[in-house]
Amino acid sequence: MLLYVAGRMPGLNELLGAKSSQKGSWNAYNDIKRRYYGQIKLLCQAKRVEPVGAGYFSFMFIEPTRARDPDNIAGGGVKLLFDALVGADVMKGDSWTHVLGFVSYWTH
């Protein structure tokens, strides 16, 4: 399965900053997660993506510049993508049982 998500994904630093923006039970991280969940769910429905079992996953991140470190890009992107795929019912979970391994690549 190949799924292309357009746009620049938030990095790990951005997600951690959003998580710390706590105001009562709201934080910016939940808004980011909700937005990507919605986008990924629509993409999966449009491509008629079937649910997958346990497996190995590959991610390719395309960055417009080299301003962010690769671990920051991949850390945030992988977290959001796995959470969205679980939320879209493509994966049953993102635990050790369901994710046997993954690799991330990046380019600019």
GROMACS .gro file of C-alpha atoms in nm:
model
  108
    1MET     CA    1   0.000   0.000   0.000
    2LEU     CA    2   0.129   0.344  -0.090
    3LEU     CA    3  -0.034   0.643   0.072
    4TYR     CA    4   0.081   0.996  -0.012
    5VAL     CA    5   0.006   1.266   0.246
    6ALA     CA    6   0.062   1.610   0.094
    7GLY     CA    7   0.229   1.886   0.289
    8ARG     CA    8   0.494   1.917   0.555
    9MET     CA    9   0.430   1.698   0.859
   10PRO     CA   10   0.485   1.847   1.204
   11GLY     CA   11   0.812   1.741   1.360
   12LEU     CA   12   0.859   1.587   1.702
   13ASN     CA   13   0.961   1.924   1.851
   14GLU     CA   14   0.637   2.080   1.724
   15LEU     CA   15   0.429   1.795   1.869
   16LEU     CA   16   0.601   1.821   2.208
   17GLY     CA   17   0.547   2.198   2.211
   18ALA     CA   18   0.181   2.151   2.121
   19LYS     CA   19   0.140   1.891   2.395
   20SER     CA   20   0.265   2.138   2.654
   21SER     CA   21   0.008   2.402   2.553
   22GLN     CA   22  -0.236   2.267   2.810
   23LYS     CA   23  -0.546   2.476   2.884
   24GLY     CA   24  -0.782   2.264   3.091
   25SER     CA   25  -0.836   1.941   2.900
   26TRP     CA   26  -0.742   2.101   2.563
   27ASN     CA   27  -0.400   2.113   2.406
   28ALA     CA   28  -0.281   2.196   2.054
   29TYR     CA   29  -0.150   1.841   2.006
   30ASN     CA   30  -0.505   1.705   2.008
   31ASP     CA   31  -0.601   1.950   1.732
   32ILE     CA   32  -0.301   1.846   1.520
   33LYS     CA   33  -0.377   1.478   1.574
   34ARG     CA   34  -0.745   1.528   1.485
   35ARG     CA   35  -0.656   1.711   1.163
   36TYR     CA   36  -0.419   1.439   1.043
   37TYR     CA   37  -0.659   1.166   1.147
   38GLY     CA   38  -0.929   1.327   0.931
   39GLN     CA   39  -0.697   1.372   0.633
   40ILE     CA   40  -0.561   1.016   0.652
   41LYS     CA   41  -0.908   0.867   0.698
   42LEU     CA   42  -1.033   1.045   0.384
   43LEU     CA   43  -0.726   0.931   0.187
   44CYS     CA   44  -0.776   0.572   0.300
   45GLN     CA   45  -1.143   0.580   0.204
   46ALA     CA   46  -1.068   0.735  -0.137
   47LYS     CA   47  -0.802   0.472  -0.211
   48ARG     CA   48  -1.016   0.193  -0.063
   49VAL     CA   49  -0.734   0.089   0.166
   50GLU     CA   50  -0.803  -0.247   0.328
   51PRO     CA   51  -0.710  -0.307   0.692
   52VAL     CA   52  -0.363  -0.454   0.740
   53GLY     CA   53  -0.234  -0.702   0.992
   54ALA     CA   54   0.094  -0.694   1.177
   55GLY     CA   55   0.379  -0.587   0.954
   56TYR     CA   56   0.679  -0.379   0.864
   57PHE     CA   57   0.630  -0.021   0.748
   58SER     CA   58   0.831   0.230   0.544
   59PHE     CA   59   0.795   0.607   0.553
   60MET     CA   60   0.939   0.865   0.312
   61PHE     CA   61   0.940   1.227   0.424
   62ILE     CA   62   1.001   1.503   0.171
   63GLU     CA   63   1.126   1.825   0.330
   64PRO     CA   64   1.146   2.156   0.143
   65THR     CA   65   1.476   2.245   0.319
   66ARG     CA   66   1.729   2.092   0.555
   67ALA     CA   67   1.627   2.322   0.840
   68ARG     CA   68   1.491   2.040   1.059
   69ASP     CA   69   1.691   1.741   1.178
   70PRO     CA   70   1.594   1.403   1.029
   71ASP     CA   71   1.508   1.251   1.370
   72ASN     CA   72   1.270   1.541   1.437
   73ILE     CA   73   1.099   1.497   1.099
   74ALA     CA   74   1.062   1.120   1.129
   75GLY     CA   75   0.970   1.117   1.499
   76GLY     CA   76   0.672   1.348   1.456
   77GLY     CA   77   0.563   1.207   1.122
   78VAL     CA   78   0.569   0.841   1.224
   79LYS     CA   79   0.376   0.915   1.546
   80LEU     CA   80   0.101   1.104   1.362
   81LEU     CA   81   0.080   0.855   1.076
   82PHE     CA   82   0.050   0.546   1.297
   83ASP     CA   83  -0.209   0.718   1.519
   84ALA     CA   84  -0.409   0.822   1.212
   85LEU     CA   85  -0.396   0.475   1.055
   86VAL     CA   86  -0.525   0.326   1.379
   87GLY     CA   87  -0.796   0.592   1.398
   88ALA     CA   88  -0.895   0.520   1.037
   89ASP     CA   89  -0.928   0.147   1.119
   90VAL     CA   90  -0.648   0.053   0.878
   91MET     CA   91  -0.446  -0.087   1.169
   92LYS     CA   92  -0.579  -0.251   1.486
   93GLY     CA   93  -0.314  -0.079   1.692
   94ASP     CA   94   0.038   0.060   1.691
   95SER     CA   95   0.175  -0.161   1.967
   96TRP     CA   96   0.451  -0.422   1.948
   97THR     CA   97   0.189  -0.675   1.838
   98HIS     CA   98   0.096  -0.478   1.526
   99VAL     CA   99   0.417  -0.295   1.434
  100LEU     CA  100   0.695  -0.548   1.375
  101GLY     CA  101   0.929  -0.277   1.255
  102PHE     CA  102   0.955   0.041   1.053
  103VAL     CA  103   1.212   0.244   0.868
  104SER     CA  104   1.204   0.613   0.781
  105TYR     CA  105   1.368   0.786   0.486
  106TRP     CA  106   1.387   1.155   0.409
  107THR     CA  107   1.491   1.381   0.128
  108HIS     CA  108   1.460   1.746   0.036
   0.00000   0.00000   0.00000
